[in-house]
Coordinates of C-alpha atoms in Angstrom, one line a residue:
X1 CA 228.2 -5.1 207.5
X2 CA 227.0 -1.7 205.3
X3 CA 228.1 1.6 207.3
X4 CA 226.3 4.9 206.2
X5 CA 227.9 8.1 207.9
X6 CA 227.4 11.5 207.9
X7 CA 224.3 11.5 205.7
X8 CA 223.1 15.2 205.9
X9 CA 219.7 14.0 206.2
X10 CA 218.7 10.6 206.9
X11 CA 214.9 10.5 207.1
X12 CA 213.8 7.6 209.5
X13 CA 209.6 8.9 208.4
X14 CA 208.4 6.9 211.7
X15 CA 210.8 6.9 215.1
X16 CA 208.6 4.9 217.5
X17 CA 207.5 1.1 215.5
X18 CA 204.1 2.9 214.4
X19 CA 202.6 0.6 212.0
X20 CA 201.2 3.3 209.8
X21 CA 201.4 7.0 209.7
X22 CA 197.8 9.2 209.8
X23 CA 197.5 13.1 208.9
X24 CA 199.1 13.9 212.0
X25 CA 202.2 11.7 212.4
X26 CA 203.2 12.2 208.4
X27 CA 203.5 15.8 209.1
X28 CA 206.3 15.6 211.1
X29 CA 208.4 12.8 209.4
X30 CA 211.1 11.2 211.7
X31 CA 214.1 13.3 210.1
X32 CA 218.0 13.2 211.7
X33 CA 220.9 15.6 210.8
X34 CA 224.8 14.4 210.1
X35 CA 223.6 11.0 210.7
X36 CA 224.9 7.5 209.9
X37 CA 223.1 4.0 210.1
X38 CA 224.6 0.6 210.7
X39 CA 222.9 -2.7 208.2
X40 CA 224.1 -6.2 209.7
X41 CA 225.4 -9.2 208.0
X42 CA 222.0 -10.6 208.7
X43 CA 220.5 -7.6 206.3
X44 CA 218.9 -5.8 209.2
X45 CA 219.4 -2.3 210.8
X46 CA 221.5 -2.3 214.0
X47 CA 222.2 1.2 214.6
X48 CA 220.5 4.9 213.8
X49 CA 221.8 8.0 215.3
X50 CA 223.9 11.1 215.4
X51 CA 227.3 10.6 213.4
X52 CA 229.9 10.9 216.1
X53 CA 227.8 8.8 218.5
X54 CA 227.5 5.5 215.7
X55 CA 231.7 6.1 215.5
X56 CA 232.0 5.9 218.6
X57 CA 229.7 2.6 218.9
X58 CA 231.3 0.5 216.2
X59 CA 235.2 2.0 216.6
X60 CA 235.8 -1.8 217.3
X61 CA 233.8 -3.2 214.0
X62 CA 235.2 -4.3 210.4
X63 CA 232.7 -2.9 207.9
X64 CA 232.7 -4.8 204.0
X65 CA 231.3 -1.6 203.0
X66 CA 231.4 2.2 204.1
X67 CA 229.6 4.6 202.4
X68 CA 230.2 8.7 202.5
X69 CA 227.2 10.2 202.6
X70 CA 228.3 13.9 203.1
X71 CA 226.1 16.4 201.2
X72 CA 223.4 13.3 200.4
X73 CA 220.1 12.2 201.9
X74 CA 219.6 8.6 203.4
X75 CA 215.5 7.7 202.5
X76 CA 213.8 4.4 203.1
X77 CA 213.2 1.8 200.2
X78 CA 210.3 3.0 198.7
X79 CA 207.3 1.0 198.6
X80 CA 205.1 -0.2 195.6
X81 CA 201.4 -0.9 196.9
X82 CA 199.8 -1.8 193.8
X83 CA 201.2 -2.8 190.1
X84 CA 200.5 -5.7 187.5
X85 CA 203.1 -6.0 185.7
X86 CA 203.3 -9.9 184.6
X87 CA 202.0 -9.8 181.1
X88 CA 202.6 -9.6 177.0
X89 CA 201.4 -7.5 174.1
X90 CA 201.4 -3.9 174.8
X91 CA 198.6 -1.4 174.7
X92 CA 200.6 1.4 173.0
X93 CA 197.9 2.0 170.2
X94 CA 195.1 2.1 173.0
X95 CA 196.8 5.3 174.5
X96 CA 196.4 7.1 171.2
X97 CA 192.2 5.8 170.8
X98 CA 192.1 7.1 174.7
X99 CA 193.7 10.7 173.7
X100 CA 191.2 11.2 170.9
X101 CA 188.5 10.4 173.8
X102 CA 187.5 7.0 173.8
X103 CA 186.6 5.7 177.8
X104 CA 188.6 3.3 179.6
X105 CA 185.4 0.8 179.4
X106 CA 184.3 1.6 175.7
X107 CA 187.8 0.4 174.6
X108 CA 187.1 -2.7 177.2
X109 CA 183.9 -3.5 175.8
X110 CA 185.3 -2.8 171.9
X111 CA 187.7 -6.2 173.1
X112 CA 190.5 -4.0 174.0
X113 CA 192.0 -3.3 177.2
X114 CA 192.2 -5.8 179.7
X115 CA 191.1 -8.7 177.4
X116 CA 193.7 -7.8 174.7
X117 CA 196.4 -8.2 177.3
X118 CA 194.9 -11.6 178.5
X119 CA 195.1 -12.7 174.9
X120 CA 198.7 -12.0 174.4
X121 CA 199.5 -13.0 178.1
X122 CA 197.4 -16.7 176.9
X123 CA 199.8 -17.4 174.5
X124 CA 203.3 -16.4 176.1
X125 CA 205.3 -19.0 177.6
X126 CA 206.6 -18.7 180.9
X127 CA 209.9 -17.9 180.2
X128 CA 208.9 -15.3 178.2
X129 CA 206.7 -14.0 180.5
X130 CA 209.6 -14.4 183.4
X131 CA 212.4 -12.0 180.8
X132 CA 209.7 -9.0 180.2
X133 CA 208.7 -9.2 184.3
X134 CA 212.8 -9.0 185.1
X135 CA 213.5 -6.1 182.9
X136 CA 210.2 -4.1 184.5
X137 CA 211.3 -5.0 188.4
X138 CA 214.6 -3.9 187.3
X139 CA 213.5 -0.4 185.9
X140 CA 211.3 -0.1 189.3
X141 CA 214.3 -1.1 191.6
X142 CA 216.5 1.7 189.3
X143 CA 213.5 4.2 190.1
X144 CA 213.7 3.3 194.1
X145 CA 211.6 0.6 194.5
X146 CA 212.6 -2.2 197.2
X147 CA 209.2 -3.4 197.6
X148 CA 206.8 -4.6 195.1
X149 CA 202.9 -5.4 195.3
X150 CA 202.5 -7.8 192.2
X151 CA 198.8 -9.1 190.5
X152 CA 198.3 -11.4 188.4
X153 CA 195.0 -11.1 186.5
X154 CA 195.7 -11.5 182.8
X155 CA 195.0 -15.3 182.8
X156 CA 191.2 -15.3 183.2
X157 CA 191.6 -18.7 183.7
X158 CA 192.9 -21.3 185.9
X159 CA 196.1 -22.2 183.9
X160 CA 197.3 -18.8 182.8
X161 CA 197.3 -17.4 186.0
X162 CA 199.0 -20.0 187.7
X163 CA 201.8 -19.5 185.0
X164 CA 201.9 -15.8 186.2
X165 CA 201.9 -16.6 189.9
X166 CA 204.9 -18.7 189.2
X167 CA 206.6 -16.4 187.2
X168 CA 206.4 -13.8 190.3
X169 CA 207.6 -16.9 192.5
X170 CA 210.9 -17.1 190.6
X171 CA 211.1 -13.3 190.7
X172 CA 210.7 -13.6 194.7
X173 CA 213.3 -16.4 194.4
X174 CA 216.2 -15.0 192.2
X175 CA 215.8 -11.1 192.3
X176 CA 217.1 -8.7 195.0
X177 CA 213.8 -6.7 195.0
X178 CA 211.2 -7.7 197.6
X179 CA 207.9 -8.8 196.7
X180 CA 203.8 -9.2 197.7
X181 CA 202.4 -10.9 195.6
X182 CA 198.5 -11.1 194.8
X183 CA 196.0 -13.8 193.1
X184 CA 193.4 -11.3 190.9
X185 CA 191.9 -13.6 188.8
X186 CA 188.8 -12.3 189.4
X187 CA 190.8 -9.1 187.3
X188 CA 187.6 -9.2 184.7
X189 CA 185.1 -11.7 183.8
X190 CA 186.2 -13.7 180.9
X191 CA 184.8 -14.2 177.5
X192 CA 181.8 -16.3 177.2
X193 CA 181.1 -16.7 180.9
X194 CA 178.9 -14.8 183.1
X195 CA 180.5 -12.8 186.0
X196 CA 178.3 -15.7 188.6
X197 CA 179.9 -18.5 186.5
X198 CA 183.2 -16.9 186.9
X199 CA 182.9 -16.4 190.6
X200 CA 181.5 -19.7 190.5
X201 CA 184.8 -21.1 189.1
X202 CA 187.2 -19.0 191.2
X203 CA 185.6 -20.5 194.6
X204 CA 185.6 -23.7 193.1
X205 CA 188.7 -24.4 191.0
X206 CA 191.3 -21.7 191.7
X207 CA 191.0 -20.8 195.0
X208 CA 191.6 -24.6 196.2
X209 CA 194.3 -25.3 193.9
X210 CA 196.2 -22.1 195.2
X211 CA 195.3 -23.3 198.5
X212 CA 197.1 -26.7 198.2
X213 CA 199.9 -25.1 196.2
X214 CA 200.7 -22.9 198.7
X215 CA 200.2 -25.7 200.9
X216 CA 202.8 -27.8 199.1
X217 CA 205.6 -24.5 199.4
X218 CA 205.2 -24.2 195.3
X219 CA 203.6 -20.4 195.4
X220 CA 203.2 -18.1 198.2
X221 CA 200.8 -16.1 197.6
X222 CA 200.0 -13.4 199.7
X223 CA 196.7 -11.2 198.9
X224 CA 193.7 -11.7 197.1
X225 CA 191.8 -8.8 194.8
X226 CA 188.8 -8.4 192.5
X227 CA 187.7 -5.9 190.1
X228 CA 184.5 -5.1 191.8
X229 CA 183.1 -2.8 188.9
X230 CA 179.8 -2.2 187.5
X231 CA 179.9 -4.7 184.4
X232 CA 182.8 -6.4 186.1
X233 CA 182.1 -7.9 189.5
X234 CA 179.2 -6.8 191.7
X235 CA 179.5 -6.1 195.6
X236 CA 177.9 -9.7 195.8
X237 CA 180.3 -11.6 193.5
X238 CA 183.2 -10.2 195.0
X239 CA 182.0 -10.5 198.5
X240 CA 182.1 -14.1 197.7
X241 CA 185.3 -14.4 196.3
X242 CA 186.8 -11.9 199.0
X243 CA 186.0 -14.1 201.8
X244 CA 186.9 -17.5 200.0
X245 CA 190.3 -16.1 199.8
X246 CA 190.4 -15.2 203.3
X247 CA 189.5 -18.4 204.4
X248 CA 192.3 -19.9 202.9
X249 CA 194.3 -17.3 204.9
X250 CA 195.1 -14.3 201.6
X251 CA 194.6 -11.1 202.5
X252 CA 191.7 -8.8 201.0
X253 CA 193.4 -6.2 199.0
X254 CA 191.3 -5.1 196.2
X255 CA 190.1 -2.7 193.2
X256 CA 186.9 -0.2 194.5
X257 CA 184.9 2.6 193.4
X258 CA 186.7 3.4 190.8
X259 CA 184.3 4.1 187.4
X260 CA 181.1 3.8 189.7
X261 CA 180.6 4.2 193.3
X262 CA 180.1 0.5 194.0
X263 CA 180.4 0.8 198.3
X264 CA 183.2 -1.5 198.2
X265 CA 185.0 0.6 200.8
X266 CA 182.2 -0.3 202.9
X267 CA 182.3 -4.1 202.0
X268 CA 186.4 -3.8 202.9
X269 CA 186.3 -2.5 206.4
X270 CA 183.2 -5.2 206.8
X271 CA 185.3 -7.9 205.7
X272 CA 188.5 -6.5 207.3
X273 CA 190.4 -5.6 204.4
X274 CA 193.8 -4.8 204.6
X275 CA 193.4 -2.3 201.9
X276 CA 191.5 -1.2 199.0
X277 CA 192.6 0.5 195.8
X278 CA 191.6 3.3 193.2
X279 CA 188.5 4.9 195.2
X280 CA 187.9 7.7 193.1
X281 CA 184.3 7.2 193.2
X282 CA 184.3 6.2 197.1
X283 CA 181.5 7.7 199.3
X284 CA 181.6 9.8 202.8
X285 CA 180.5 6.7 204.2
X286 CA 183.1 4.2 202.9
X287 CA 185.4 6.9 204.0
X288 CA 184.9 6.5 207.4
X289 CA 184.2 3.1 207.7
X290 CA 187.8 2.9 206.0
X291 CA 189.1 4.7 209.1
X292 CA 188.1 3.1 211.9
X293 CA 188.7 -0.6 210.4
X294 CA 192.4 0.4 209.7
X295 CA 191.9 -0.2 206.1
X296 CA 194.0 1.4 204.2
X297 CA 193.3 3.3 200.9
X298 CA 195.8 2.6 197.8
X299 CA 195.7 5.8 195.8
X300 CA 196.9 5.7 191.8
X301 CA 197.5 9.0 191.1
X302 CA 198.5 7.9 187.6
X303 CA 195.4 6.4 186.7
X304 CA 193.6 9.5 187.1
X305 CA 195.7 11.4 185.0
X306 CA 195.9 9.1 182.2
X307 CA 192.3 8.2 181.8
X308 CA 191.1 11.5 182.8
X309 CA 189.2 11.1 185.8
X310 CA 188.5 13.1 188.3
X311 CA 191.0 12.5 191.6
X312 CA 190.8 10.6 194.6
X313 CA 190.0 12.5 197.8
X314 CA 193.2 12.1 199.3
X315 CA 192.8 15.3 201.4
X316 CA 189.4 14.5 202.8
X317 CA 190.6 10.8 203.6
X318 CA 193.8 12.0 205.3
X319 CA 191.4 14.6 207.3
X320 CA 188.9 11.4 208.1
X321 CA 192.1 9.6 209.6
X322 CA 192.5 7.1 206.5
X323 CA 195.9 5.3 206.2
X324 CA 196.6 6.2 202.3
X325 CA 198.9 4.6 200.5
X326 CA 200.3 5.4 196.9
X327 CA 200.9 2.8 194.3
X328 CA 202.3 2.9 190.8
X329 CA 199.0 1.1 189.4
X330 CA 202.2 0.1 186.5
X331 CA 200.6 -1.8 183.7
X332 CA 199.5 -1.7 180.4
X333 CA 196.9 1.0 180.6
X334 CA 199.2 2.8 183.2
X335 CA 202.8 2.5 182.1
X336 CA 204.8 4.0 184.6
X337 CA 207.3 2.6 186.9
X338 CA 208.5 5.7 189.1
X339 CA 207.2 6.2 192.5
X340 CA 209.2 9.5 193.0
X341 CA 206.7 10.4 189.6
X342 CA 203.6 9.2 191.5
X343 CA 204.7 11.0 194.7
X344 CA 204.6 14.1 192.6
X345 CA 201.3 13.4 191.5
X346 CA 200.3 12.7 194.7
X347 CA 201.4 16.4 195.8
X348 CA 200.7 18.5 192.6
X349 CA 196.8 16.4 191.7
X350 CA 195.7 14.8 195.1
X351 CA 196.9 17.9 196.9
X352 CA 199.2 15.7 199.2
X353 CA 201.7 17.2 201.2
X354 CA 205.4 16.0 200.4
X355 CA 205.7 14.5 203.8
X356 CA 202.1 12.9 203.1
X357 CA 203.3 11.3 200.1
X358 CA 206.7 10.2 201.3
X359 CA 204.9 8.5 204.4
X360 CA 202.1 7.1 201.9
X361 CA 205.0 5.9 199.5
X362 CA 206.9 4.0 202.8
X363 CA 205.5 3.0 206.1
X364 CA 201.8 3.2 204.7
X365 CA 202.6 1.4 201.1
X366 CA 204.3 -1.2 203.7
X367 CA 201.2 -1.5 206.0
X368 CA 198.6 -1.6 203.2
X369 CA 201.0 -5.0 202.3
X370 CA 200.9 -6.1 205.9
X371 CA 205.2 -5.6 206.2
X372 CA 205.1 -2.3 207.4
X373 CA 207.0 -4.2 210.8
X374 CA 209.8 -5.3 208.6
X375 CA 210.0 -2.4 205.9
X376 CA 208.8 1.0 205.6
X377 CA 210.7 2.9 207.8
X378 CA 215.0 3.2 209.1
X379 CA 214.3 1.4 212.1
X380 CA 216.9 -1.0 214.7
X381 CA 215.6 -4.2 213.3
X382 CA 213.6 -3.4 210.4
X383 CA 215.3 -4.7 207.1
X384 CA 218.3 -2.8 206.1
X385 CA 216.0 -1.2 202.4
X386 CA 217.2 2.1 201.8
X387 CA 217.7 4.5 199.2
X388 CA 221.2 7.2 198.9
X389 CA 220.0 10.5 196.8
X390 CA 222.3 12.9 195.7
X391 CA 221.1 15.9 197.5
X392 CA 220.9 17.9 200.5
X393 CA 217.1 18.0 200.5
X394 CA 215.3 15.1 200.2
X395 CA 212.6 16.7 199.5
X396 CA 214.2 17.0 195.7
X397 CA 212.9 13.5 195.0
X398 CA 209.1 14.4 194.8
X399 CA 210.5 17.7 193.6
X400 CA 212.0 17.0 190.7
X401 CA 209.6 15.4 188.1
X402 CA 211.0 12.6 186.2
X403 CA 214.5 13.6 187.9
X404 CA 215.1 10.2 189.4
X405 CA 217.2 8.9 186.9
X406 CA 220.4 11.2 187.8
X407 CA 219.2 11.7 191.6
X408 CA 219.0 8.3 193.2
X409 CA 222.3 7.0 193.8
X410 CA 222.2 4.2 195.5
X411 CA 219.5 1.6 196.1
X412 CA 220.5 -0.9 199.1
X413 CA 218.3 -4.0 199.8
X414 CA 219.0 -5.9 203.3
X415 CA 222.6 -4.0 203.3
X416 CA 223.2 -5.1 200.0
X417 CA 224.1 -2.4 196.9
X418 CA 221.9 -3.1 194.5
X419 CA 222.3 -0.6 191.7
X420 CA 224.7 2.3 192.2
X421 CA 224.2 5.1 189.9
X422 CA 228.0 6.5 188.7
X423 CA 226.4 9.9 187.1
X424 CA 225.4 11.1 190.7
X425 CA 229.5 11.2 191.0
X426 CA 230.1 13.1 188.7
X427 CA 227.5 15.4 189.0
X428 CA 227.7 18.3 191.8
X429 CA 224.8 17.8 194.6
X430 CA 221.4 20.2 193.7

C-alpha cells in the first residue's frame, strides 16, 4: 500500500465518475486542500479526502510506502491521446527545409516525410525498433506521462507494421507505462499503389490477420486510424477501412481535416468515432455533429506550431460542447514528448484555459482512449496513476514552459514509484 498525506493540493479534475469533462465541468476542476490519498496493493485508489480524516481511517494499516506531500501538489497521470513513436531514421534535416518554407506535403511528395521514415523503419529489426521505442516511453513517463496512445504506420505494408504492433505489445508487457495502442496502416498510401489498391489490401490482408492475431492473444490492438487527406485517403477510402476495423471490434480513432477540410468530423460522429485528431481545417458542421455523437476531438497543439498552420478551434469546440483532448502528436515531424509543453500550447495558442487543458490532458485524453473509467481522474477505484509536483500551485506545471524536468517529482503508476526525481529535494518549492 502507497499513502500520500498532506498534499497542499491534490487535484481529483472530476469528483463524481463523469466520463469526460465539457466547457462547463473543466472550469471548476475537482480540487482538495491538505489532502492525502490511499493506492492499494491491488494498484487502485481506496481512499481520497481531507488529511486528518484518511489518518484517522487507516490508523490500523501498515503502509510499504508513505509519502510527505507538504508544500506539493498531487495531479493525475497525465494522459497521451495521440503519438507515433515506433520508428527509425530521423527527420532532423527536414526541420531545417521546413524553416526555410518548404510545406509539410511538398517535402511528402519530394519522398520525404512520412515515406523516409517508412524506409528506415523497413529495414530495422525489431529489437532495434523495441530499444529506440523504450528510451522515448521512458522520456514521456519522466515528462508525466502514465498513459500512452501508440500508432503504428510506418510499415506501409503488412509485415512492417506487424513488427511495430509487436514491438508496442512487448512495451505493454514489460514497461510500467500504460498503453492504447492503434493499427494506422492506412498512415499514407504506399509507393507504387494507388490509395483504392491500398484500401483494397488493408480490408483484405491486414485487417483479418490482426483479427486472428488478436484472436490468438498475440497483439491487442485497440483502435484503428487513417490519414484521411486530400492525396492520402479520401472520405470514401477511409470510410471503408474505418468500418472494417470496427467490425472486427477496433475503435475509430483517426487523422481529419487537417491540410484540407475533408468532413471527416462528420464521417466520425456517423460512424461513431471515439475520437478524431488534428481538425484544424474542421467545419461548423463537423463541429457539432462532433458534439452530440460524444466524439471527442484530439487537438496537437504542436503540430500547428511547428508546421505553421493556423490553430485548431479549440475555443469554439469547447463553446459547441466538444469533448477535446490534447495529444503530443510526438513523432518525427513533431518531436516532442512533454504534455505539460503541449498544455502550454494549448493555453498560450488554442486559447485554452489551464483548467481546460489539464482536463483535456486527463479525463478527456482518457475518454478519447475509451479508459477514462479506469484512468483520468483521483478517483476510489480508478487506477492508482498519479503524478507528485514540487509546488504549491499546480497550476506551475502548464505555467512553466519546458520546466518539467526539475518540477515533477514523482511519477506513480498503480501505486508503484516509477521515477522519482532527487533535484525536486534539493530544490526549495516555487
Amino acid at each position: 500500500r502507497l499513502l500520500l498525506e498532506n498534499a497542499e493540493r491534490l487535484v481529483l479534475v472530476c469528483g463524481r465518475r463523469e466520463p469526460y469533462l465539457r466547457r462547463e465541468g473543466a472550469a471548476g476542476l475537482a480540487v482538495l486542500r491538505g489532502a492525502s490519498l490511499v493506492v492499494g496493493l491491488d494498484g487502485c485508489i481506496k481512499a481520497v479526502g481531507q488529511a486528518d480524516v484518511i489518518r484517522n481511517q487507516f490508523s490500523e494499516a501498515t503502509f510499504e510506502r508513505i509519502i510527505d506531500c507538504s508544500g506539493k501538489c498531487v495531479l493525475p497521470g497525465l494522459v497521451d491521446a495521440h503519438t507515433h513513436p515506433v520508428w527509425a531514421g530521423d527527420r532532423v534535416h527536414e526541420f531545417a527545409m521546413k524553416l526555410a518554407g518548404a510545406s509539410y506535403m511538398e517535402i511528402h511528395q519530394a519522398g520525404g516525410g512520412i515515406h523516409f521514415t517508412v524506409e528506415h523503419t523497413r529495414k530495422a529489426t525489431e529489437d532495434e525498433l523495441f530499444t529506440t521505442f523504450q528510451h522515448r516511453l521512458e522520456r514521456m513517463l519522466r515528462a508525466g506521462s502514465t498513459l500512452v496512445e501508440c500508432k503504428s504506420g510506418y510499415g506501409l505494408n503488412l509485415e512492417t507494421e506487424l513488427k511495430m504492433l509487436r514491438v508496442i505489445e512487448r512495451a505493454k508487457k514489460s514497461m510500467d507505462i500504460g498503453i492504447s495502442s492503434t493499427y494506422c496502416g492506412a498512415h499514407a498510401v504506399p509507393k507504387g499503389k494507388t490509395a483504392t489498391e491500398a484500401t483494397d489490401d488493408i480490408i483484405n490482408n491486414h485487417l483479418p490477420k490482426l483479427k486472428e492475431l488478436r484472436l490468438s492473444g498475440e497483439i491487442h490492438v485497440n483502435n484503428i486510424d487513417v490519414f484521411c487527406e486530400k492525396g492520402v485517403f479520401d472520405l470514401e477510402s477511409t470510410r471503408r477501412i474505418l468500418q472494417a476495423g470496427k467490425d472486427i471490434g477496433l475503435q475509430i480513432n483517426f487523422h481529419g481535416d487537417e491540410l484540407h477540410p475533408m468532413k471527416s468530423a462528420e464521417l466520425g460522429a456517423e460512424l461513431g468515432a471515439r475520437a478524431v485528431s488534428h481538425l484544424e481545417e474542421v467545419s461548423d458542421e463537423g463541429i457539432m455533429a462532433m458534439a452530440r455523437a460524444e466524439c471527442a476531438a484530439v487537438l496537437l497543439p504542436t503540430t500547428a506550431y511547428m508546421l505553421r498552420l493556423k490553430q485548431p478551434q479549440a475555443r469554439k469546440m469547447l463553446e459547441e460542447g466538444v469533448v477535446v483532448a490534447l495529444g503530443s502528436d510526438f513523432n518525427p515531424n513533431a518531436y516532442c514528448f512533454s504534455m505539460p509543453m503541449v498544455m502550454h500550447l494549448a493555453c498560450v495558442n488554442m486559447k485554452m484555459s489551464m483548467n481546460e487543458a489539464l482536463a483535456a490532458a486527463t479525463i478527456n485524453a482518457a475518454y478519447a482512449l475509451g479508459k477514462s473509467d479506469t484512468h483520468g481522474s483521483l478517483e476510489v477505484g480508478k487506477q492508482g496513476d498519479l503524478l507528485i509536483i514540487n509546488s504549491s500551485r499546480w497550476e506551475h506545471l502548464i505555467y512553466q514552459f519546458g520546466g518539467h524536468e526539475a518540477l515533477i517529482n514523482y511519477v506513480i503508476i498503480k501505486g508503484k514509484v516509477v521515477y522519482e526525481n532527487e533535484r525536486c529535494e534539493t530544490m526549495s518549492s516555487y
